[in-house]
Coordinates of C-alpha atoms in Angstrom, one line a residue:
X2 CA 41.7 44.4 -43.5
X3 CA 38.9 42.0 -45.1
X4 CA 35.5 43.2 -43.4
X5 CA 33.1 42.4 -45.8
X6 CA 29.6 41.5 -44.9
X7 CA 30.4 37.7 -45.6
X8 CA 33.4 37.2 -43.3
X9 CA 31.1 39.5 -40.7
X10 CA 28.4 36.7 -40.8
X11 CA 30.8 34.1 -40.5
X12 CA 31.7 35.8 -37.1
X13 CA 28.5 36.3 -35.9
X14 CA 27.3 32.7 -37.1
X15 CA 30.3 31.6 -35.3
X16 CA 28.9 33.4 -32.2
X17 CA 25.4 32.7 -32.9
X18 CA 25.7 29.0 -32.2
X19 CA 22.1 28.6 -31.1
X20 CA 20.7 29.9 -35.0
X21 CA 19.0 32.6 -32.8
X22 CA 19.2 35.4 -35.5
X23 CA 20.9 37.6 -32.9
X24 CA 23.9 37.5 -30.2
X25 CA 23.7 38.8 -26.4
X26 CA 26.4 41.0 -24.9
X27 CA 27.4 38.0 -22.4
X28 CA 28.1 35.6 -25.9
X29 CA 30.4 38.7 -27.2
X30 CA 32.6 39.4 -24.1
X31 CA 32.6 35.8 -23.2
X32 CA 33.7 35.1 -26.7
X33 CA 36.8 38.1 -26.2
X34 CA 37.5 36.2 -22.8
X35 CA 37.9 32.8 -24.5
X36 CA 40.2 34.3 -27.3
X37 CA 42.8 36.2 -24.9
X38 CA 42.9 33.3 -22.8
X39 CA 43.8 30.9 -25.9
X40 CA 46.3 33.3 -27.1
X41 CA 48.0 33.3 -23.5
X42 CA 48.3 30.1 -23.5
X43 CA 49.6 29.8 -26.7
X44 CA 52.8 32.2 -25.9
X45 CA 55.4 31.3 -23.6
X46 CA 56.5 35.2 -23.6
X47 CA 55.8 36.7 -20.0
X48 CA 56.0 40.1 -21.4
X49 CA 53.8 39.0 -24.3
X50 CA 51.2 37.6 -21.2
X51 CA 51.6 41.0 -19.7
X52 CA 50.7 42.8 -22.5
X53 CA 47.5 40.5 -23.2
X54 CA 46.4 41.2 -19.5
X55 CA 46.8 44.7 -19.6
X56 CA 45.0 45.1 -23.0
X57 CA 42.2 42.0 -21.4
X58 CA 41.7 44.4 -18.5
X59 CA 40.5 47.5 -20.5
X60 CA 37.5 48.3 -20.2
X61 CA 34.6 46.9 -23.2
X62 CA 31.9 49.3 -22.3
X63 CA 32.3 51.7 -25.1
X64 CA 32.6 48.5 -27.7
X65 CA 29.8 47.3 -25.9
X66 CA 28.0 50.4 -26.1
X67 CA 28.8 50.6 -30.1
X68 CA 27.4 46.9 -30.9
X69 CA 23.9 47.8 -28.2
X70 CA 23.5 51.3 -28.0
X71 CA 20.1 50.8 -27.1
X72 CA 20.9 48.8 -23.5
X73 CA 18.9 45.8 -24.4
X74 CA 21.3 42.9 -24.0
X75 CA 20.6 41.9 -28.2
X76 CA 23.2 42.8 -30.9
X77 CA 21.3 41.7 -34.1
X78 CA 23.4 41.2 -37.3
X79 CA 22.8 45.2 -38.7
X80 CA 24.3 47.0 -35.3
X81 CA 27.1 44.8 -35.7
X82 CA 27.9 44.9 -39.5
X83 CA 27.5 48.6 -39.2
X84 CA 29.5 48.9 -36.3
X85 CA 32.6 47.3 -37.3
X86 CA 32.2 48.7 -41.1
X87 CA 31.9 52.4 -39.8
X88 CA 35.6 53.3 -40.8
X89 CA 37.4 49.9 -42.3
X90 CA 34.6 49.1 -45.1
X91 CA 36.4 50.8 -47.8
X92 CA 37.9 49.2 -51.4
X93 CA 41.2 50.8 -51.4
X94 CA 43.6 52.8 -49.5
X95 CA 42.4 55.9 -51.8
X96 CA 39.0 56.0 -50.2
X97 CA 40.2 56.6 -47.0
X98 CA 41.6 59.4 -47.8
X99 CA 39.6 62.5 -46.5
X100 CA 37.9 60.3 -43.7
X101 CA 38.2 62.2 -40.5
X102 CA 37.7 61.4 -37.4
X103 CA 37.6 63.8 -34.1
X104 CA 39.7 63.1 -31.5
X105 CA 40.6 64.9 -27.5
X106 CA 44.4 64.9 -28.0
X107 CA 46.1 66.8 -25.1
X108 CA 43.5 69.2 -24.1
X109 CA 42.7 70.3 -28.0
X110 CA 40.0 68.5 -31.0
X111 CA 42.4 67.4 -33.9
X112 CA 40.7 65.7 -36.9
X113 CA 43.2 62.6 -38.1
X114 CA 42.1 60.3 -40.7
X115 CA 42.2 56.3 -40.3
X116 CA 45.9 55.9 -41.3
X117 CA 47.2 57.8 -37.9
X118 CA 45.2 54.6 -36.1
X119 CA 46.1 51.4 -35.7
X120 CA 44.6 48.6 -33.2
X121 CA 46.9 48.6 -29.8
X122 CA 47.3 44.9 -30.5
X123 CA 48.8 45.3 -33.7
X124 CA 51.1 47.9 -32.9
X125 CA 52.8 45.0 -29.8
X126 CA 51.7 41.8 -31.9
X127 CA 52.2 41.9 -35.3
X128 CA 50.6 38.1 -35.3
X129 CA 47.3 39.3 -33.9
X130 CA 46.6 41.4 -37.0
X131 CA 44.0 39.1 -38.4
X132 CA 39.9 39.5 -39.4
X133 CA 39.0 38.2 -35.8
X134 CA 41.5 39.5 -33.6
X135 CA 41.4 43.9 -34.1
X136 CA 38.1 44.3 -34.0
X137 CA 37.0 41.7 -31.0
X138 CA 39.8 42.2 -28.1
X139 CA 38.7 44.1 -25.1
X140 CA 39.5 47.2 -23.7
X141 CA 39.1 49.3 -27.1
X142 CA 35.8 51.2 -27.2
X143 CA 37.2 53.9 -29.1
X144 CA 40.0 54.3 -31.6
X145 CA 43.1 56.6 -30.1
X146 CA 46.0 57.4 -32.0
X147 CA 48.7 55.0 -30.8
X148 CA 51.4 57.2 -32.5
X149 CA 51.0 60.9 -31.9
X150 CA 53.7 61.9 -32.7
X151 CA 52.8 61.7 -36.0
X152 CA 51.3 65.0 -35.7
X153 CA 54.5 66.5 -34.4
X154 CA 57.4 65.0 -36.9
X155 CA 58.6 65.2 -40.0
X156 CA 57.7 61.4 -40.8
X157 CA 54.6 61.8 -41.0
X158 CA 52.8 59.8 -43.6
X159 CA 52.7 61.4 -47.0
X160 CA 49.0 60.9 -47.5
X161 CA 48.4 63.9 -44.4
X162 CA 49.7 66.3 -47.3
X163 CA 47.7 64.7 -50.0
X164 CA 44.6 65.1 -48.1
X165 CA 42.7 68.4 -49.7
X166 CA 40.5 67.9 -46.9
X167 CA 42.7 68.0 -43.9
X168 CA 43.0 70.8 -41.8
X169 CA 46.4 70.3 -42.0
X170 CA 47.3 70.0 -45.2
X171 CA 50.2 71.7 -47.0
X172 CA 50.9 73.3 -43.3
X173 CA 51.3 70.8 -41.2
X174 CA 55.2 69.8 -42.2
X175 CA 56.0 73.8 -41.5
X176 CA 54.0 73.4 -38.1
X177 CA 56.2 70.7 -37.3
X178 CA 59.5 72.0 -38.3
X179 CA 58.8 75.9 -37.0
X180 CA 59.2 77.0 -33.6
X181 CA 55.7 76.9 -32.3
X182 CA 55.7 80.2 -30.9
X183 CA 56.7 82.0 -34.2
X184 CA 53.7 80.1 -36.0
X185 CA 51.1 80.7 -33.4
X186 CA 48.8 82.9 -34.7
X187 CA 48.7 81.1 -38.1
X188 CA 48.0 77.9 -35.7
X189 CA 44.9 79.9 -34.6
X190 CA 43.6 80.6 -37.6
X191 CA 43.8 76.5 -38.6
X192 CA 42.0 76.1 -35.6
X193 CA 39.2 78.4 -36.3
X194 CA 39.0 77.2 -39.7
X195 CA 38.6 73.4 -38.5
X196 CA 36.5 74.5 -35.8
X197 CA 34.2 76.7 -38.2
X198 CA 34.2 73.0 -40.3
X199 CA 33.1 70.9 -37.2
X200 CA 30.4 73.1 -36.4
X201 CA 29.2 73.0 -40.0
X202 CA 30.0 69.4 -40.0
X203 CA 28.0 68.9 -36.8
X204 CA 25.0 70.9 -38.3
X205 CA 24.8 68.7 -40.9
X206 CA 25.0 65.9 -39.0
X207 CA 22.5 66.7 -37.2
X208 CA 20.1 67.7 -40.1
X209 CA 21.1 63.7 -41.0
X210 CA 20.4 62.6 -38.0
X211 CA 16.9 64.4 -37.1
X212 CA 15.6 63.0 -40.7
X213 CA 17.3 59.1 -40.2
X214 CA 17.2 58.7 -36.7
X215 CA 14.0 58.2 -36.5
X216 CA 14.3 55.2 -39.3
X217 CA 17.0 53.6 -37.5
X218 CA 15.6 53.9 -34.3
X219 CA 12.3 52.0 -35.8
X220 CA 14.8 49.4 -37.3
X221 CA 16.3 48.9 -33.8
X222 CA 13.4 48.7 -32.0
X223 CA 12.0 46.4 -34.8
X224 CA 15.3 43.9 -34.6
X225 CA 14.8 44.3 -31.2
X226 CA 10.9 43.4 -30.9
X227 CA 11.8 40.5 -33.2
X228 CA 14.6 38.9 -31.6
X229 CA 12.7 39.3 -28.1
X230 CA 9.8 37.7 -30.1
X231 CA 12.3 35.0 -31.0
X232 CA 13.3 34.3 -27.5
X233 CA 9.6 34.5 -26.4
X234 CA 8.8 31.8 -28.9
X235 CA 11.8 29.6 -28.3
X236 CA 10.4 29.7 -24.3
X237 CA 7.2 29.2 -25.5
X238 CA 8.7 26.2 -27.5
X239 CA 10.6 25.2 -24.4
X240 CA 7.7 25.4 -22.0
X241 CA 5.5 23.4 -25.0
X242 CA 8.4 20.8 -25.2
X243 CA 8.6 20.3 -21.3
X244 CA 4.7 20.3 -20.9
X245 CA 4.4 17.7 -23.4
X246 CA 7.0 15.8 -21.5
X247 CA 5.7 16.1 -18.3
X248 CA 2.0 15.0 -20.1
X249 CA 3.9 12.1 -21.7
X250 CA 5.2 11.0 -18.1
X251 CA 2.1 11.4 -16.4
X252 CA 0.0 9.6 -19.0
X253 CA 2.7 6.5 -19.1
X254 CA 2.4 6.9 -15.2
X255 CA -1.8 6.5 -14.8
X256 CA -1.3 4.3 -17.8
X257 CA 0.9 2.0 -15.7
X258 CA -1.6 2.2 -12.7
X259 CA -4.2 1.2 -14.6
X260 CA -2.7 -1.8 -16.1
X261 CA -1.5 -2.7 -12.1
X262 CA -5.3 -1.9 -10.8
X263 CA -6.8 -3.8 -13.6
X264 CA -4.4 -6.7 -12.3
X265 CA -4.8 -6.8 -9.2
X266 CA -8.7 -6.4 -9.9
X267 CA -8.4 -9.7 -12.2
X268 CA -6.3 -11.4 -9.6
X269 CA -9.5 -10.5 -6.7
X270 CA -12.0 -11.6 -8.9
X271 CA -10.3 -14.9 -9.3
X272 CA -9.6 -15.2 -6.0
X273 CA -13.3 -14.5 -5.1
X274 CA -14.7 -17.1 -7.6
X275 CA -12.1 -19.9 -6.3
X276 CA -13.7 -19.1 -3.0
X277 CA -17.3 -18.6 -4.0
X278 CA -17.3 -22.3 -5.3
X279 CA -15.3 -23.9 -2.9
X280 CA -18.2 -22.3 -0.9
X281 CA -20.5 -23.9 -2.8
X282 CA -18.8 -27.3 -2.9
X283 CA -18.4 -27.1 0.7
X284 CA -22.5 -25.9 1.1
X285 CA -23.4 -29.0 -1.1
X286 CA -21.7 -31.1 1.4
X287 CA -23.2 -29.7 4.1
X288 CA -26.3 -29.7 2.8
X289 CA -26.1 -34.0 2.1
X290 CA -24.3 -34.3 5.4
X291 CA -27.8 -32.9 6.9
X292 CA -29.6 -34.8 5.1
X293 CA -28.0 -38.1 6.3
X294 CA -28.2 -36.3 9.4
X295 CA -31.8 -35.6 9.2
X296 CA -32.4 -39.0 8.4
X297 CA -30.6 -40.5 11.1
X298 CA -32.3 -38.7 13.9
X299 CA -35.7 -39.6 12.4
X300 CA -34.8 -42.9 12.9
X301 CA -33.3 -42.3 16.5
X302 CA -37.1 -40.8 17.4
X303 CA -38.5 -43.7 16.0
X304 CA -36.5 -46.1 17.6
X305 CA -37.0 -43.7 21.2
X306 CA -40.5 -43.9 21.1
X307 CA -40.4 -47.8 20.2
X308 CA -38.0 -47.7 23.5
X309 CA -40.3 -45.6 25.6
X310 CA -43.5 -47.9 24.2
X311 CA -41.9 -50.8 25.5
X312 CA -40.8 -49.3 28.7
X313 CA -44.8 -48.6 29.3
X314 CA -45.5 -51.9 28.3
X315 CA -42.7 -53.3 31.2
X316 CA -44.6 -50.4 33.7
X317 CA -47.4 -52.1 33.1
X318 CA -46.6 -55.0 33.5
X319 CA -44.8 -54.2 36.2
X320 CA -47.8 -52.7 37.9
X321 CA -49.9 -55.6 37.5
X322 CA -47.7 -58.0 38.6
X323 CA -47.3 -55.8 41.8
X324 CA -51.4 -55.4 42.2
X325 CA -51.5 -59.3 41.7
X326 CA -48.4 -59.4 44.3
X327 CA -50.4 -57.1 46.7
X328 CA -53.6 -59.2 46.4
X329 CA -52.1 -62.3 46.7
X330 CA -50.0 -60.8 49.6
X331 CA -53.1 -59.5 51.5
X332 CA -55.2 -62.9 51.0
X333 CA -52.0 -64.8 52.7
X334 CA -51.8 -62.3 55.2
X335 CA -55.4 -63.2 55.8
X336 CA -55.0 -66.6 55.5
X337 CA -52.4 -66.6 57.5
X338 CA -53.6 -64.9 60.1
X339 CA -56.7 -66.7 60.0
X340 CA -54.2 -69.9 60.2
X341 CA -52.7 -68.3 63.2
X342 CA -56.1 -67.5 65.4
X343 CA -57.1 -70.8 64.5
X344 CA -53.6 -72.3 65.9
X345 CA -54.5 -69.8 68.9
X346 CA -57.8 -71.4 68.9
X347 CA -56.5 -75.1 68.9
X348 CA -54.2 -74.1 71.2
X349 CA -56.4 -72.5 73.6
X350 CA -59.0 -76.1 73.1
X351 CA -56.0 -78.0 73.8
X352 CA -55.5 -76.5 77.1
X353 CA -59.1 -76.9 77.7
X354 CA -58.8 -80.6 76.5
X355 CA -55.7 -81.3 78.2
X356 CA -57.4 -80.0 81.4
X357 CA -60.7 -81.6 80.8
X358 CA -58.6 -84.9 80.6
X359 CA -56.7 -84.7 83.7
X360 CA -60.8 -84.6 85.5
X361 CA -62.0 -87.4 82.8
X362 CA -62.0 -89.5 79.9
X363 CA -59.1 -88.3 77.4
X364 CA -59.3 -91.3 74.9
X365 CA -62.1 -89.6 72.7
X366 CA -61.3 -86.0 73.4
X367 CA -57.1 -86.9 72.4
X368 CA -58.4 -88.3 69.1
X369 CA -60.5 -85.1 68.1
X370 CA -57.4 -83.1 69.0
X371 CA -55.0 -84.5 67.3
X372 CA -57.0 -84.6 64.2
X373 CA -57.8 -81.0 64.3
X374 CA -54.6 -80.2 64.4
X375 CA -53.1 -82.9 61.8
X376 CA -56.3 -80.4 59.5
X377 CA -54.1 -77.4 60.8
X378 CA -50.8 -78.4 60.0
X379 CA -51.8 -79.4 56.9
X380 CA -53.4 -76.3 56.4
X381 CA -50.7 -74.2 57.4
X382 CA -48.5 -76.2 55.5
X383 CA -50.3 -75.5 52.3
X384 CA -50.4 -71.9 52.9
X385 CA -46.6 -71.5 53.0
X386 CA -46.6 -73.5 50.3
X387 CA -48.9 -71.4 48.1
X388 CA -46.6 -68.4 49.7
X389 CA -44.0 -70.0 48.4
X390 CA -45.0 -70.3 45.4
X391 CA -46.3 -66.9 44.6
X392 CA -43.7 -65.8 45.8
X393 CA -41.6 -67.6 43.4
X394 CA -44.0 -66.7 40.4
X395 CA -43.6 -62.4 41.4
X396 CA -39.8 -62.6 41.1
X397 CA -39.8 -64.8 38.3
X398 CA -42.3 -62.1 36.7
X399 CA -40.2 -59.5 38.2
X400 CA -36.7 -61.0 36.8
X401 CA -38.5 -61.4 33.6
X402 CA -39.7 -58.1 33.3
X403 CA -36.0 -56.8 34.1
X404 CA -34.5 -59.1 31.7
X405 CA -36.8 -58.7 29.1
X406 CA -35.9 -54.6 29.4
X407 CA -32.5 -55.3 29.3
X408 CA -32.4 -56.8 26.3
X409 CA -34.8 -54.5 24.7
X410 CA -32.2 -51.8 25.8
X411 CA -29.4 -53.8 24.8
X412 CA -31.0 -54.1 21.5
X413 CA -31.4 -50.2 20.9
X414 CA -27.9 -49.8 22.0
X415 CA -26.3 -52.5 19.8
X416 CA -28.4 -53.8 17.6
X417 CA -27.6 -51.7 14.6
X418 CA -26.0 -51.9 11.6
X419 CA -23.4 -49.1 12.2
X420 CA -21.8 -48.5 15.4
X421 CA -21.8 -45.8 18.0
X422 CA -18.2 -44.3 16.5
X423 CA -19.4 -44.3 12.9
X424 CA -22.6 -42.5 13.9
X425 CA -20.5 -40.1 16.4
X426 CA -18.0 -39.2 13.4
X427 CA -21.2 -38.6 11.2
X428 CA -22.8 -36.1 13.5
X429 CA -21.2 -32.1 14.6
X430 CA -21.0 -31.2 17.4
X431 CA -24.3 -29.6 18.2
X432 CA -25.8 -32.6 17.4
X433 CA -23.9 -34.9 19.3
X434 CA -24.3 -32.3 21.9
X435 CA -27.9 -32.8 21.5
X436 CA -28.6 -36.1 21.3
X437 CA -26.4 -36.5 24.9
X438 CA -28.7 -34.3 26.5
X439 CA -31.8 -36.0 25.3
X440 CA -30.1 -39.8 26.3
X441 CA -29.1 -38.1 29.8
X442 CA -32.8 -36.9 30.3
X443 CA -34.4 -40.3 28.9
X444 CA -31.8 -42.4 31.5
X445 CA -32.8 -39.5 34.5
X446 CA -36.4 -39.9 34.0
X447 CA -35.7 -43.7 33.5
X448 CA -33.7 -44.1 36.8
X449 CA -36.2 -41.7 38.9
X450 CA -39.1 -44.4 37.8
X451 CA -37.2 -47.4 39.1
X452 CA -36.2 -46.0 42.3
X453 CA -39.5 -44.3 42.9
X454 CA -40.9 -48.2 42.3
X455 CA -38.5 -49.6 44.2
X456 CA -39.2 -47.1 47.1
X457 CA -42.9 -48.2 46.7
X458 CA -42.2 -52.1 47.3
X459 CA -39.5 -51.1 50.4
X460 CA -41.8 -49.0 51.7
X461 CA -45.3 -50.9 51.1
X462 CA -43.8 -54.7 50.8
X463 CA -40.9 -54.7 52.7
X464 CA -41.0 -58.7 53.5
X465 CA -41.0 -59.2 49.8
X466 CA -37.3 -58.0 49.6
X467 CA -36.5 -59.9 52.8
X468 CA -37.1 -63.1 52.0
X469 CA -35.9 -62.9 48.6
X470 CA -32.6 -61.3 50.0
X471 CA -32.7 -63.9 52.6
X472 CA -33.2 -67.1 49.9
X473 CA -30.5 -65.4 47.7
X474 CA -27.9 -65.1 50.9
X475 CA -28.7 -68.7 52.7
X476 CA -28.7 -70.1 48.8
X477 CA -26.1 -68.7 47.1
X478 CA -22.1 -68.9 47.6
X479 CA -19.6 -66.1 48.2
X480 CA -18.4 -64.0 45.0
X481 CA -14.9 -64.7 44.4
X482 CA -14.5 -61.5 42.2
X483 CA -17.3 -58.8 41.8
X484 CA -19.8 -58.8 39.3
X485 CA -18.6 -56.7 36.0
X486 CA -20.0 -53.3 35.5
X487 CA -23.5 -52.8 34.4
X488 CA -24.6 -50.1 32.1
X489 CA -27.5 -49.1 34.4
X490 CA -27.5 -47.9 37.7
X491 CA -27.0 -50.3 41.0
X492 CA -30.3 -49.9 42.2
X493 CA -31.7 -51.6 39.0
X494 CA -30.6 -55.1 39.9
X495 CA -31.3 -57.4 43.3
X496 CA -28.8 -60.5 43.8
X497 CA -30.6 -63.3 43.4

């Protein structure tokens, strides 16, 4: 059998698939597994699958403990060379001869040499005799004679009497042959002759093994130390590789937030500029719209004090035509009743007269009266006429006055170059809100001065608005349809 140290690193290469330097126990039994199962399969023999399940089931503990003696879990290249090179490392068949080995057979230590041992599976599989298959199937931790009998027949192999070395040697066919009774005392004496060799044997040994033990316990421990610092460095190179991964990831990962926050920052600032000058576009506006605005109501002051100049100008107007009414009032109230106590007084002398007549003369007395009273017709006839006339004069002042502010107020309303819509749409709403409230309060105090005049005349010159009422009525005809709607308030006009 070929076990040199080439085809033995071909094995272990072949088990070493990681290029670790060493092997675990789990790769070697797993290994011894896979092989039985592959040759099971490859038979169709059931006996042959019994046979492969038996010698499957046996127990790998002592193999195991000859490839890791020292419990670690690591078979490095040396334990395993050594291990399967112990007794099957030789050149030729002549070498093995005086290699003993010490075996427990029935009760009693025999020393038999290699060519008493053969592999179990070779001795039921003649096929399985190849430089993987012996030394790798389960089950065979140490190596027991698979033929015995050997030991107790005359066909033993011829090199057993050719050993020099062998306790056995030039006896053993007579052992077999005699009756075992007859030799039994000559069987003693082998025994304490191969007993006497063991102990020397195991003196020796142990002479060996106190001065190399302690080397090959240093080598272990150093192939041990060395593949456990191999698999510590290929964790550390694992633990390296995955923390540079993980570092990789997490640096694409903030690398890709950034880019999306620097985005989305752009996009805001955009936004916020787009906005910040519409802002300012729309402030611009605003700030021209005012200005009209501005303008505009300068211009509607100017024009409501020209408006409430004008309507001081009527009030006065107003009030001296009602002073001048008043005066000329009281003087025909005077004059007329003067007119009156002097048509008492002619009344009163006509009586007399008319009595004095009836006693005397009435020719001269008749012709006094009748001309005194001819003078006071006349002279009341030219007092209404005068009434009538000032009174004519106060309402055509008055009507003036009232047209004359009508127009002025018609002006102010329409008189302009744009219209009341146009100057709505040009103003908000606060200031259309304002300018209402200050037309309201302008047409309040407006309409509060007209009726508080008006109240005046009713209340002070009531016979004023009589006979103009009563001129207008006898004068003027029925309305067919009623007057449109005025603008100002009803107590504004009087019918004419």
């Amino acid at each position: 059998m070929n076990l040199d140290s080439n085809t033995l690193r071909q094995v272990f290469d072949a088990l070493d698939n990681n290029k670790r330097g060493y092997i675990t126990v789990e790769q070697f039994t797993s290994a011894l597994e896979k092989f039985y199962t592959s040759v099971a399969h490859e038979s169709n023999d059931d006996e042959h699958h019994a046979k492969l399940a038996r010698m499957q089931s046996m127990d790998v503990n002592n193999i195991v403990n000859a490839l890791d003696p020292e419990k670690d879990g690591i078979i490095s290249f040396e334990d395993f060379e050594s291990a399967f090179q112990n007794f099957f490392n030789c050149e030729n068949r002549e070498e093995l001869k005086g290699k003993t080995m010490t075996v427990n057979l029935h009760g009693r230590r025999v020393s038999i040499t290699p060519d008493d041992f053969v592999m179990h599976q070779a001795e039921y599989d003649p096929d399985l005799k190849t430089e993987d298959s012996g030394f790798l199937e389960p089950g065979v931790g140490e190596f027991t004679p698979t033929r015995p009998s050997t030991l107790l027949t005359r066909t033993s192999v011829p090199s057993y009497h050719e050993n020099a070395g062998s306790p056995f040697s030039g006896s053993r066919s007579d052992l077999m042959m005699d009756d075992p009774d007859s030799n039994l005392e000559q069987l003693k004496n082998q025994m304490r002759q191969m007993e006497a060799k063991m102990d020397s044997m195991t003196s020796q040994a142990a002479a060996a093994s106190n001065a190399d033990g302690l080397v090959g316990r240093l080598r272990e421990e150093n192939a041990r130390l060395s593949a456990s610092v191999v698999v510590l460095e290929e964790r550390i190179k694992e633990i390296e590789a995955r923390h540079q991964r993980d570092l990789e990831s997490e640096r694409s990962h903030l690398d890709s937030l950034m880019v999306r926050s620097k985005r989305t920052y752009e996009a805001e600032i955009e936004n916020l500029r787009a906005r910040c000058q519409k802002l300012e576009v729309d402030l611009s506006d605003a700030i021209i719209h005012l200005g009209k605005t501005r303008v505009e109501l300068d211009s509607a002051r100017v024009e409501g004090k020209r408006t409430a100049e004008a309507l001081l100008d009527a009030q006065d107007r107003i009030n001296s035509l009602t002073e001048q009414l008043n005066s000329r009032s009281n003087a025909e109230s005077w004059e007329l009743q003067k007119a009156i106590a002097d048509r008492d007084n002619a009344l009163n002398a006509l009586k007399e007269v008319n009595s004095v007549v009836g006693n005397g003369p009435r020719v001269s007395i008749g012709m006094d009266t009748v001309i005194r009273l001819e003078e006071m017709q006349q002279i009341i006839h030219s007092l209404k006429e005068d009434n009538k006339r000032l009174t004519k004069k106060v309402q055509d002042a008055q009507e003036e006055s009232w047209f004359k502010n009508l127009r002025n107020g018609q002006k102010l309303l329409f008189d302009k170059d744009s219209t009341l819509d146009a100057e709505m749409d040009n103003l908000t709403k606060e200031e259309v809100v304002d300018l209402l409230t200050q037309e309201k309060h302008a047409n309040n105090e407006l309409r509060n001065y007209l009726s508080t005049l008006l109240e005046k005349i009713v209340l002070k010159h009531p016979d004023l608005l009589e006979s103009k009422i009563g001129r207008s009525c006898a004068s003027s005809p029925p309305l067919s349809h009623p007057p449109p709607p005025s603008p100002f308030p009803s107590c504004f006009y009087l019918h004419n």
